[in-house]
mmCIF file of C-alpha atoms in Angstrom:
data_model
loop_
_atom_site.group_PDB
_atom_site.id
_atom_site.type_symbol
_atom_site.label_atom_id
_atom_site.label_comp_id
_atom_site.label_asym_id
_atom_site.label_seq_id
_atom_site.Cartn_x
_atom_site.Cartn_y
_atom_site.Cartn_z
ATOM 1 C CA MET Y 1 78.879 86.811 84.964
ATOM 2 C CA GLN Y 2 82.382 87.456 86.198
ATOM 3 C CA SER Y 3 83.340 87.906 89.802
ATOM 4 C CA TRP Y 4 86.279 90.237 90.321
ATOM 5 C CA LEU Y 5 88.910 89.992 93.043
ATOM 6 C CA TYR Y 6 90.810 92.989 94.320
ATOM 7 C CA PHE Y 7 94.575 92.871 94.035
ATOM 8 C CA ILE Y 8 95.606 92.846 97.689
ATOM 9 C CA SER Y 9 99.204 92.903 98.784
ATOM 10 C CA VAL Y 10 100.533 92.002 102.202
ATOM 11 C CA LYS Y 11 102.461 95.286 102.183
ATOM 12 C CA ILE Y 12 99.651 97.521 100.899
ATOM 13 C CA PRO Y 13 96.031 96.486 101.630
ATOM 14 C CA LEU Y 14 94.311 98.430 98.797
ATOM 15 C CA GLN Y 15 95.993 100.146 95.861
ATOM 16 C CA LEU Y 16 94.953 103.402 94.232
ATOM 17 C CA PHE Y 17 97.156 104.398 91.304
ATOM 18 C CA VAL Y 18 97.364 108.130 90.641
ATOM 19 C CA GLY Y 19 97.401 109.187 86.991
ATOM 20 C CA ASN Y 20 98.705 112.273 85.262
ATOM 21 C CA GLU Y 21 97.088 115.698 85.514
ATOM 22 C CA ASP Y 22 97.910 116.935 82.009
ATOM 23 C CA LEU Y 23 97.640 115.586 78.459
ATOM 24 C CA GLU Y 24 101.239 114.547 77.876
ATOM 25 C CA THR Y 25 103.035 113.326 80.994
ATOM 26 C CA PRO Y 26 103.173 109.517 81.290
ATOM 27 C CA VAL Y 27 102.868 107.974 84.746
ATOM 28 C CA LEU Y 28 104.414 104.631 85.658
ATOM 29 C CA ALA Y 29 102.577 102.697 88.370
ATOM 30 C CA LEU Y 30 104.013 99.387 89.515
ATOM 31 C CA PHE Y 31 102.535 96.576 91.549
ATOM 32 C CA PRO Y 32 104.606 95.866 94.669
ATOM 33 C CA GLU Y 33 104.926 92.210 93.665
ATOM 34 C CA PRO Y 34 104.383 90.167 90.463
ATOM 35 C CA SER Y 35 100.835 89.017 89.662
ATOM 36 C CA VAL Y 36 99.266 86.603 87.222
ATOM 37 C CA ALA Y 37 95.865 87.523 85.803
ATOM 38 C CA ARG Y 38 93.734 86.713 82.813
ATOM 39 C CA PHE Y 39 91.771 89.968 82.945
ATOM 40 C CA ILE Y 40 92.472 93.362 84.471
ATOM 41 C CA ARG Y 41 89.732 95.846 85.299
ATOM 42 C CA ILE Y 42 90.599 99.526 85.600
ATOM 43 C CA ASN Y 43 88.028 101.555 87.493
ATOM 44 C CA PRO Y 44 88.521 105.371 87.289
ATOM 45 C CA GLN Y 45 87.948 107.086 90.631
ATOM 46 C CA SER Y 46 88.032 110.726 89.485
ATOM 47 C CA TRP Y 47 87.451 112.677 86.267
ATOM 48 C CA TYR Y 48 87.124 116.149 84.801
ATOM 49 C CA SER Y 49 84.660 118.531 86.430
ATOM 50 C CA ASN Y 50 82.541 118.635 83.240
ATOM 51 C CA GLY Y 51 81.825 114.909 83.638
ATOM 52 C CA THR Y 52 84.222 113.635 80.970
ATOM 53 C CA ILE Y 53 85.983 110.384 81.868
ATOM 54 C CA CYS Y 54 89.178 109.774 79.884
ATOM 55 C CA LEU Y 55 91.577 106.892 80.280
ATOM 56 C CA ARG Y 56 94.630 105.711 78.397
ATOM 57 C CA ALA Y 57 96.367 102.685 79.869
ATOM 58 C CA GLU Y 58 99.030 100.209 78.879
ATOM 59 C CA VAL Y 59 99.592 97.020 80.816
ATOM 60 C CA LEU Y 60 103.109 95.666 80.460
ATOM 61 C CA GLY Y 61 104.023 92.120 81.251
ATOM 62 C CA CYS Y 62 106.136 89.185 80.269
ATOM 63 C CA SER Y 63 105.375 85.690 79.064
ATOM 64 C CA LEU Y 64 105.248 82.862 81.539
ATOM 65 C CA PRO Y 65 107.716 79.987 81.206
#
């Protein structure tokens, strides 16, 4: 059983990243400060009115020294 922690920034208490509203336009969402994590959970907060939940995500990062 995993326990998840919210990413909380001093500048922004809780983050909600807004995605695109069409099929083609990419959206870039950045964290306000660097983070180190082993796992990332993405929890959709809205979806199509017919009940379909779709998600395409890419997490970019860099290697640690």
